[in-house]
Coordinates of N, CA and C in Angstrom, one line a residue:
M1 N 12.5 11.0 -7.8 CA 12.8 10.4 -6.5 C 14.3 10.0 -6.5
T2 N 14.9 10.3 -5.4 CA 16.3 9.8 -5.2 C 16.4 8.7 -4.2
D3 N 17.5 8.0 -4.1 CA 17.7 7.0 -3.1 C 17.6 7.6 -1.7
E4 N 18.1 8.8 -1.6 CA 18.1 9.5 -0.3 C 16.6 9.7 0.2
V5 N 15.8 10.2 -0.7 CA 14.4 10.4 -0.3 C 13.7 9.1 0.0
R6 N 14.0 8.1 -0.8 CA 13.4 6.7 -0.6 C 13.8 6.2 0.8
A7 N 15.1 6.4 1.1 CA 15.6 6.0 2.4 C 15.0 6.7 3.6
V8 N 14.6 8.0 3.4 CA 14.0 8.8 4.5 C 12.6 8.2 4.7
F9 N 11.8 7.9 3.6 CA 10.5 7.3 3.7 C 10.6 6.0 4.5
V10 N 11.5 5.1 4.1 CA 11.6 3.8 4.8 C 12.0 4.0 6.2
Y11 N 13.0 4.9 6.5 CA 13.4 5.1 7.9 C 12.2 5.6 8.7
Q12 N 11.5 6.6 8.2 CA 10.4 7.2 9.0 C 9.3 6.2 9.2
H13 N 8.9 5.4 8.2 CA 7.9 4.4 8.4 C 8.4 3.4 9.5
N14 N 9.6 2.9 9.3 CA 10.0 1.8 10.3 C 10.2 2.4 11.7
H15 N 10.6 3.6 11.8 CA 10.8 4.3 13.1 C 9.4 4.3 13.8
Y16 N 8.4 4.8 13.2 CA 7.1 4.9 13.8 C 6.5 3.5 14.0
R17 N 6.7 2.6 13.0 CA 6.2 1.2 13.2 C 6.8 0.5 14.4
S18 N 8.1 0.8 14.6 CA 8.7 0.2 15.7 C 8.2 0.7 17.1
L19 N 8.0 2.0 17.1 CA 7.4 2.6 18.3 C 6.0 2.0 18.6
A20 N 5.2 1.9 17.5 CA 3.8 1.3 17.7 C 3.9 -0.1 18.1
A21 N 4.8 -0.9 17.5 CA 4.9 -2.3 17.8 C 5.3 -2.6 19.3
R22 N 6.1 -1.6 19.8 CA 6.5 -1.8 21.2 C 5.5 -1.1 22.2
G23 N 4.4 -0.5 21.6 CA 3.5 0.1 22.5 C 4.0 1.4 23.1
Q24 N 4.8 2.1 22.3 CA 5.4 3.4 22.8 C 4.9 4.6 22.0
L25 N 3.8 4.5 21.3 CA 3.3 5.7 20.7 C 2.1 6.2 21.5
K26 N 2.1 7.4 21.9 CA 1.0 7.9 22.8 C -0.2 8.0 22.0
N27 N -1.3 7.7 22.7 CA -2.7 7.7 22.1 C -3.5 8.8 22.7
K28 N -4.1 9.7 22.0 CA -4.9 10.7 22.5 C -6.0 10.2 23.4
L29 N -6.5 9.0 23.1 CA -7.6 8.4 23.9 C -7.1 7.8 25.2
G30 N -5.8 8.0 25.5 CA -5.3 7.6 26.8 C -4.2 6.5 26.6
G31 N -3.2 6.7 27.4 CA -2.1 5.7 27.3 C -1.4 5.6 26.0
Y32 N -1.1 4.4 25.6 CA -0.4 4.2 24.3 C -1.1 3.3 23.4
V33 N -0.8 3.3 22.1 CA -1.4 2.4 21.2 C -1.1 0.9 21.6
P34 N -1.9 0.0 21.3 CA -1.6 -1.4 21.6 C -0.4 -1.9 20.9
K35 N 0.4 -2.8 21.5 CA 1.6 -3.4 20.9 C 1.2 -4.3 19.7
A36 N 2.1 -4.5 18.8 CA 1.9 -5.3 17.7 C 2.9 -6.5 17.7
A37 N 2.4 -7.7 17.8 CA 3.3 -8.8 18.0 C 4.0 -9.2 16.7
R38 N 3.5 -8.9 15.5 CA 4.0 -9.4 14.2 C 4.3 -8.2 13.3
M39 N 4.6 -7.1 13.7 CA 4.9 -5.9 12.9 C 6.1 -6.2 12.0
K40 N 6.0 -6.0 10.7 CA 7.1 -6.2 9.8 C 7.8 -4.9 9.5
K41 N 9.0 -5.0 9.2 CA 9.7 -3.8 8.7 C 9.3 -3.6 7.2
V42 N 9.3 -2.4 6.8 CA 9.0 -2.1 5.3 C 10.3 -1.9 4.6
S43 N 10.2 -2.3 3.3 CA 11.3 -2.0 2.4 C 10.7 -1.2 1.2
Y44 N 11.5 -0.7 0.4 CA 11.0 0.2 -0.7 C 10.8 -0.6 -2.0
D45 N 9.7 -0.3 -2.7 CA 9.3 -1.0 -3.9 C 9.1 0.1 -5.0
C46 N 10.0 0.0 -6.0 CA 10.0 1.0 -7.0 C 8.8 0.9 -8.0
E47 N 8.2 -0.3 -8.0 CA 6.9 -0.6 -8.8 C 5.8 0.2 -8.1
V48 N 5.7 0.2 -6.8 CA 4.7 1.0 -6.1 C 5.0 2.4 -6.3
E49 N 6.2 2.8 -6.2 CA 6.6 4.3 -6.5 C 6.1 4.7 -7.8
K50 N 6.4 3.9 -8.9 CA 6.0 4.3 -10.2 C 4.5 4.6 -10.3
N51 N 3.7 3.7 -9.7 CA 2.3 3.9 -9.7 C 1.9 5.1 -9.0
M52 N 2.4 5.4 -7.8 CA 2.1 6.5 -7.0 C 2.6 7.8 -7.7
M53 N 3.7 7.8 -8.3 CA 4.3 8.9 -9.0 C 3.4 9.3 -10.2
E54 N 3.0 8.4 -10.9 CA 2.1 8.6 -12.1 C 0.9 9.4 -11.6
Y55 N 0.3 9.0 -10.5 CA -0.9 9.7 -10.0 C -0.5 11.1 -9.4
A56 N 0.5 11.1 -8.6 CA 0.9 12.4 -7.9 C 1.2 13.5 -8.9
K57 N 1.7 13.2 -10.1 CA 2.1 14.2 -11.1 C 0.8 14.9 -11.6
K58 N -0.3 14.4 -11.3 CA -1.6 15.0 -11.7 C -1.9 16.2 -10.8
C59 N -1.3 16.2 -9.6 CA -1.5 17.2 -8.6 C -2.9 17.3 -8.1
I60 N -3.6 16.2 -8.0 CA -5.0 16.1 -7.4 C -4.9 15.6 -6.0
V61 N -5.2 16.4 -5.0 CA -5.1 16.0 -3.6 C -6.4 15.3 -3.3
K62 N -6.5 14.1 -3.8 CA -7.7 13.2 -3.6 C -7.3 11.8 -3.9
H63 N -7.7 10.8 -3.2 CA -7.3 9.4 -3.5 C -7.9 9.0 -4.8
N64 N -7.0 8.3 -5.6 CA -7.5 7.8 -6.8 C -8.1 6.4 -6.5
P65 N -8.9 5.9 -7.5 CA -9.6 4.6 -7.2 C -8.6 3.5 -6.9
E66 N -9.0 2.6 -6.0 CA -8.2 1.5 -5.5 C -7.7 0.7 -6.7
A67 N -8.6 0.4 -7.7 CA -8.2 -0.4 -8.8 C -7.1 0.2 -9.6
D68 N -7.0 1.5 -9.6 CA -5.9 2.2 -10.4 C -4.6 2.1 -9.7
R69 N -4.6 1.7 -8.4 CA -3.3 1.5 -7.7 C -3.1 0.1 -7.2
N70 N -3.6 -0.8 -7.9 CA -3.5 -2.3 -7.6 C -4.0 -2.6 -6.2
Y71 N -4.9 -1.8 -5.7 CA -5.5 -2.1 -4.4 C -4.5 -1.9 -3.3
W72 N -3.4 -1.1 -3.6 CA -2.5 -0.8 -2.5 C -3.1 0.3 -1.7
G73 N -2.7 0.4 -0.4 CA -3.1 1.5 0.4 C -2.5 2.8 -0.1
Q74 N -3.0 3.9 0.3 CA -2.5 5.2 -0.2 C -2.7 6.3 0.9
N75 N -1.7 7.0 1.2 CA -1.7 8.2 2.0 C -1.4 9.4 1.2
L76 N -2.1 10.5 1.4 CA -1.7 11.7 0.7 C -1.4 12.8 1.8
W77 N -0.5 13.7 1.4 CA -0.2 14.9 2.2 C 0.3 16.0 1.3
A78 N -0.1 17.2 1.7 CA 0.3 18.4 0.9 C 0.5 19.5 1.8
T79 N 1.4 20.4 1.3 CA 1.7 21.6 2.1 C 1.7 22.8 1.1
G80 N 1.4 24.0 1.5 CA 1.5 25.2 0.7 C 2.9 25.6 0.4
A81 N 3.8 25.0 1.1 CA 5.3 25.3 0.9 C 5.7 24.8 -0.5
R82 N 6.0 25.7 -1.3 CA 6.4 25.4 -2.7 C 7.9 24.9 -2.7
N83 N 8.1 23.9 -3.5 CA 9.4 23.3 -3.7 C 10.1 23.0 -2.4
M84 N 9.4 22.4 -1.5 CA 10.0 22.0 -0.2 C 11.0 20.9 -0.6
S85 N 12.0 20.8 0.2 CA 13.0 19.8 0.0 C 12.3 18.4 0.1
K86 N 12.6 17.5 -0.8 CA 11.9 16.3 -0.9 C 12.1 15.4 0.3
T87 N 13.3 15.5 0.9 CA 13.6 14.7 2.1 C 12.8 15.3 3.3
H88 N 12.7 16.6 3.4 CA 11.9 17.3 4.4 C 10.4 16.9 4.2
A89 N 9.9 16.9 3.0 CA 8.5 16.6 2.7 C 8.3 15.1 3.1
A90 N 9.2 14.2 2.9 CA 9.0 12.8 3.3 C 8.9 12.7 4.8
E91 N 9.8 13.4 5.6 CA 9.7 13.4 7.0 C 8.4 14.0 7.5
S92 N 8.0 15.1 6.9 CA 6.8 15.9 7.4 C 5.6 15.1 7.1
A93 N 5.5 14.4 5.9 CA 4.3 13.7 5.5 C 4.1 12.5 6.5
V94 N 5.2 11.7 6.8 CA 5.0 10.5 7.6 C 4.7 11.0 9.0
A95 N 5.3 12.1 9.5 CA 5.0 12.6 10.9 C 3.5 13.1 10.9
G96 N 3.1 13.7 9.8 CA 1.7 14.2 9.8 C 0.7 13.0 9.8
W97 N 1.0 11.9 9.1 CA 0.1 10.8 9.1 C 0.1 10.2 10.5
I98 N 1.2 10.0 11.1 CA 1.3 9.5 12.5 C 0.6 10.3 13.5
S99 N 0.7 11.7 13.3 CA 0.1 12.6 14.3 C -1.4 12.4 14.5
E100 N -2.1 11.7 13.6 CA -3.5 11.4 13.8 C -3.8 10.7 15.1
V101 N -2.9 9.8 15.5 CA -3.1 9.1 16.8 C -2.9 10.0 18.0
W102 N -2.1 11.1 17.8 CA -1.9 12.1 18.9 C -3.1 13.1 18.9
T103 N -3.6 13.4 17.8 CA -4.6 14.5 17.7 C -6.1 13.9 17.8
H104 N -6.3 12.7 17.3 CA -7.6 12.1 17.3 C -7.7 10.9 18.1
G105 N -6.6 10.1 18.2 CA -6.6 8.9 18.9 C -7.0 7.7 18.1
Y106 N -6.8 6.5 18.7 CA -7.1 5.3 18.0 C -7.7 4.3 19.0
P107 N -8.7 3.6 18.7 CA -9.4 2.7 19.7 C -8.4 1.8 20.4
K108 N -8.5 1.7 21.7 CA -7.6 0.9 22.5 C -7.8 -0.6 22.2
N109 N -9.0 -1.0 21.7 CA -9.2 -2.4 21.4 C -8.5 -2.7 20.0
N110 N -8.0 -1.7 19.4 CA -7.3 -1.9 18.1 C -8.2 -2.5 17.0
I111 N -9.5 -2.4 17.1 CA -10.4 -2.9 16.1 C -10.6 -1.8 15.1
F112 N -10.3 -2.2 13.8 CA -10.4 -1.2 12.7 C -11.8 -1.1 12.2
T113 N -12.5 0.0 12.6 CA -13.8 0.3 12.3 C -13.9 1.5 11.4
E114 N -15.1 1.8 10.9 CA -15.3 3.0 10.1 C -14.9 4.3 10.9
E115 N -15.3 4.3 12.2 CA -14.9 5.4 13.0 C -13.4 5.5 13.2
A116 N -12.7 4.4 13.4 CA -11.3 4.4 13.5 C -10.6 4.9 12.2
W117 N -11.2 4.6 11.1 CA -10.7 5.0 9.8 C -10.8 6.6 9.7
R118 N -12.0 7.1 10.1 CA -12.2 8.5 10.0 C -11.2 9.3 11.0
M119 N -11.0 8.7 12.1 CA -10.1 9.3 13.1 C -8.6 9.2 12.7
A120 N -8.2 8.1 12.2 CA -6.8 7.9 12.1 C -6.4 6.9 10.9
G121 N -7.1 7.1 9.8 CA -6.9 6.3 8.6 C -5.5 6.3 8.1
H122 N -4.9 7.5 8.1 CA -3.5 7.6 7.6 C -2.5 6.9 8.5
Y123 N -2.7 7.1 9.8 CA -1.9 6.5 10.8 C -2.0 4.9 10.6
S124 N -3.2 4.4 10.4 CA -3.4 3.0 10.2 C -2.6 2.5 9.0
E125 N -2.6 3.3 7.9 CA -1.8 2.8 6.7 C -0.3 2.7 7.1
V126 N 0.2 3.6 7.9 CA 1.6 3.6 8.2 C 2.0 2.4 9.1
V127 N 1.1 2.0 10.1 CA 1.4 1.0 11.0 C 0.7 -0.3 10.8
W128 N 0.1 -0.5 9.6 CA -0.6 -1.8 9.3 C 0.4 -2.9 9.4
Q129 N 0.3 -3.8 10.3 CA 1.4 -4.7 10.6 C 1.7 -5.7 9.4
E130 N 0.8 -6.0 8.6 CA 1.1 -6.9 7.5 C 1.8 -6.2 6.3
S131 N 1.8 -4.9 6.3 CA 2.5 -4.2 5.2 C 4.0 -4.4 5.3
D132 N 4.6 -4.6 4.1 CA 6.0 -4.8 4.1 C 6.7 -4.1 3.0
K133 N 5.9 -3.4 2.1 CA 6.5 -2.6 1.0 C 5.9 -1.2 1.0
I134 N 6.7 -0.3 0.7 CA 6.1 1.1 0.4 C 6.7 1.6 -0.9
G135 N 6.0 2.5 -1.5 CA 6.5 3.2 -2.6 C 5.9 4.6 -2.6
C136 N 6.7 5.6 -2.7 CA 6.2 7.0 -2.5 C 6.5 7.9 -3.6
A137 N 5.9 9.1 -3.6 CA 6.1 10.1 -4.6 C 6.1 11.5 -3.9
V138 N 7.0 12.3 -4.3 CA 7.0 13.7 -3.9 C 7.1 14.6 -5.1
V139 N 6.1 15.4 -5.3 CA 6.1 16.2 -6.5 C 5.9 17.7 -6.2
W140 N 6.4 18.6 -7.0 CA 6.2 20.0 -6.8 C 5.1 20.4 -7.8
C141 N 4.0 20.8 -7.2 CA 2.8 21.2 -8.0 C 2.6 22.7 -7.9
P142 N 1.8 23.3 -8.7 CA 1.5 24.7 -8.6 C 1.0 25.0 -7.2
G143 N 1.8 25.8 -6.4 CA 1.3 26.3 -5.1 C 1.5 25.3 -4.0
M144 N 2.1 24.1 -4.3 CA 2.2 23.2 -3.2 C 3.3 22.1 -3.4
T145 N 3.7 21.4 -2.4 CA 4.5 20.2 -2.5 C 3.5 19.1 -2.1
F146 N 3.5 18.1 -2.9 CA 2.5 17.0 -2.7 C 3.2 15.7 -2.6
V147 N 2.8 14.9 -1.5 CA 3.3 13.6 -1.3 C 2.1 12.6 -1.4

């Protein structure tokens, strides 16, 4: 990971978090997602990155146990594009996670239920208002780029 890739992840997260906080993200269920009064900006944490990188290098597109990642949230994204630019992968992954609110929607009451998780769990991880740290990994695996 380079500082440039880290900066792209932070920028993309904060960009979409800001839109969500201001109620400017369209919701497939109608209108826009609810505003967030206490949305924090995220900063980059290399300790989180180290943990995520360790797992990503295994090239298994499946969440690892929460205990193995210090109970941190985790989003996964993969593309069949081999050796994709890591900055492009960062942009595409975050946009893909956010797109769940456009393709599936999120409850207007903003209550996080099992159904909401199934519809837009990755979106929820990006805009979770109490989150203030992220750490990410982009690896080139056989036949794919994995975030």
